[in-house]
GROMACS .gro file of C-alpha atoms in nm:
model
   64
    1MET     CA    1  -0.007   0.014  -0.009
    2GLU     CA    2   0.297   0.236   0.056
    3GLU     CA    3   0.328   0.278  -0.341
    4ILE     CA    4  -0.038   0.409  -0.380
    5LEU     CA    5  -0.003   0.761  -0.470
    6PRO     CA    6  -0.215   1.027  -0.355
    7GLY     CA    7  -0.342   1.107  -0.708
    8PHE     CA    8  -0.485   0.762  -0.752
    9ARG     CA    9  -0.886   0.785  -0.687
   10HIS     CA   10  -0.966   0.411  -0.732
   11ALA     CA   11  -0.800   0.091  -0.626
   12LEU     CA   12  -0.819  -0.293  -0.741
   13VAL     CA   13  -0.767  -0.552  -0.462
   14LEU     CA   14  -0.695  -0.908  -0.579
   15LYS     CA   15  -0.679  -1.208  -0.378
   16SER     CA   16  -0.563  -1.531  -0.527
   17GLY     CA   17  -0.593  -1.384  -0.897
   18HIS     CA   18  -0.982  -1.277  -0.843
   19VAL     CA   19  -1.102  -0.947  -0.768
   20LEU     CA   20  -1.189  -0.878  -0.404
   21ALA     CA   21  -1.272  -0.529  -0.418
   22ALA     CA   22  -1.263  -0.222  -0.666
   23GLY     CA   23  -1.356   0.121  -0.671
   24PRO     CA   24  -1.289   0.455  -0.488
   25LYS     CA   25  -0.997   0.419  -0.248
   26SER     CA   26  -1.215   0.499   0.044
   27ARG     CA   27  -1.418   0.187  -0.001
   28THR     CA   28  -1.159  -0.047  -0.110
   29LEU     CA   29  -0.848   0.015   0.095
   30THR     CA   30  -1.025  -0.052   0.428
   31ARG     CA   31  -0.926  -0.273   0.743
   32ILE     CA   32  -1.154  -0.532   0.657
   33VAL     CA   33  -1.079  -0.559   0.284
   34MET     CA   34  -0.718  -0.566   0.316
   35SER     CA   35  -0.756  -0.824   0.604
   36GLU     CA   36  -0.918  -1.071   0.381
   37ALA     CA   37  -0.663  -0.996   0.094
   38PHE     CA   38  -0.379  -1.070   0.327
   39GLY     CA   39  -0.532  -1.357   0.531
   40GLN     CA   40  -0.487  -1.199   0.878
   41GLY     CA   41  -0.547  -0.889   1.056
   42VAL     CA   42  -0.407  -0.559   0.944
   43ALA     CA   43  -0.405  -0.186   1.057
   44ILE     CA   44  -0.399   0.082   0.810
   45ARG     CA   45  -0.274   0.462   0.841
   46ARG     CA   46  -0.320   0.734   0.635
   47SER     CA   47  -0.087   1.022   0.638
   48SER     CA   48  -0.208   1.396   0.629
   49LYS     CA   49  -0.025   1.393   0.257
   50GLY     CA   50  -0.262   1.081   0.159
   51HIS     CA   51  -0.006   0.823   0.181
   52TYR     CA   52  -0.099   0.478   0.305
   53ARG     CA   53   0.045   0.246   0.556
   54LEU     CA   54  -0.028  -0.092   0.635
   55SER     CA   55   0.082  -0.306   0.927
   56VAL     CA   56  -0.001  -0.673   1.033
   57SER     CA   57  -0.216  -0.647   1.341
   58PRO     CA   58  -0.328  -1.023   1.406
   59SER     CA   59  -0.624  -1.066   1.592
   60PRO     CA   60  -0.734  -1.387   1.754
   61ASP     CA   61  -1.071  -1.339   1.619
   62PHE     CA   62  -0.983  -1.277   1.267
   63ALA     CA   63  -1.093  -1.572   1.030
   64VAL     CA   64  -1.027  -1.599   0.677
   0.00000   0.00000   0.00000
């Protein structure tokens, strides 16, 4: 996610070669979607300049 530039308005998230989510960044780059894509809990932070940062935050109640 660190390579997603602030100028991009839409995103495409794939899982196992299939579209998991597509559309505006605000609806596709969410904790729920990205956790599903990576198969484990994640946290997402967005900087004031529009850059995204993803970090793994495993949750015992997360199930794929």
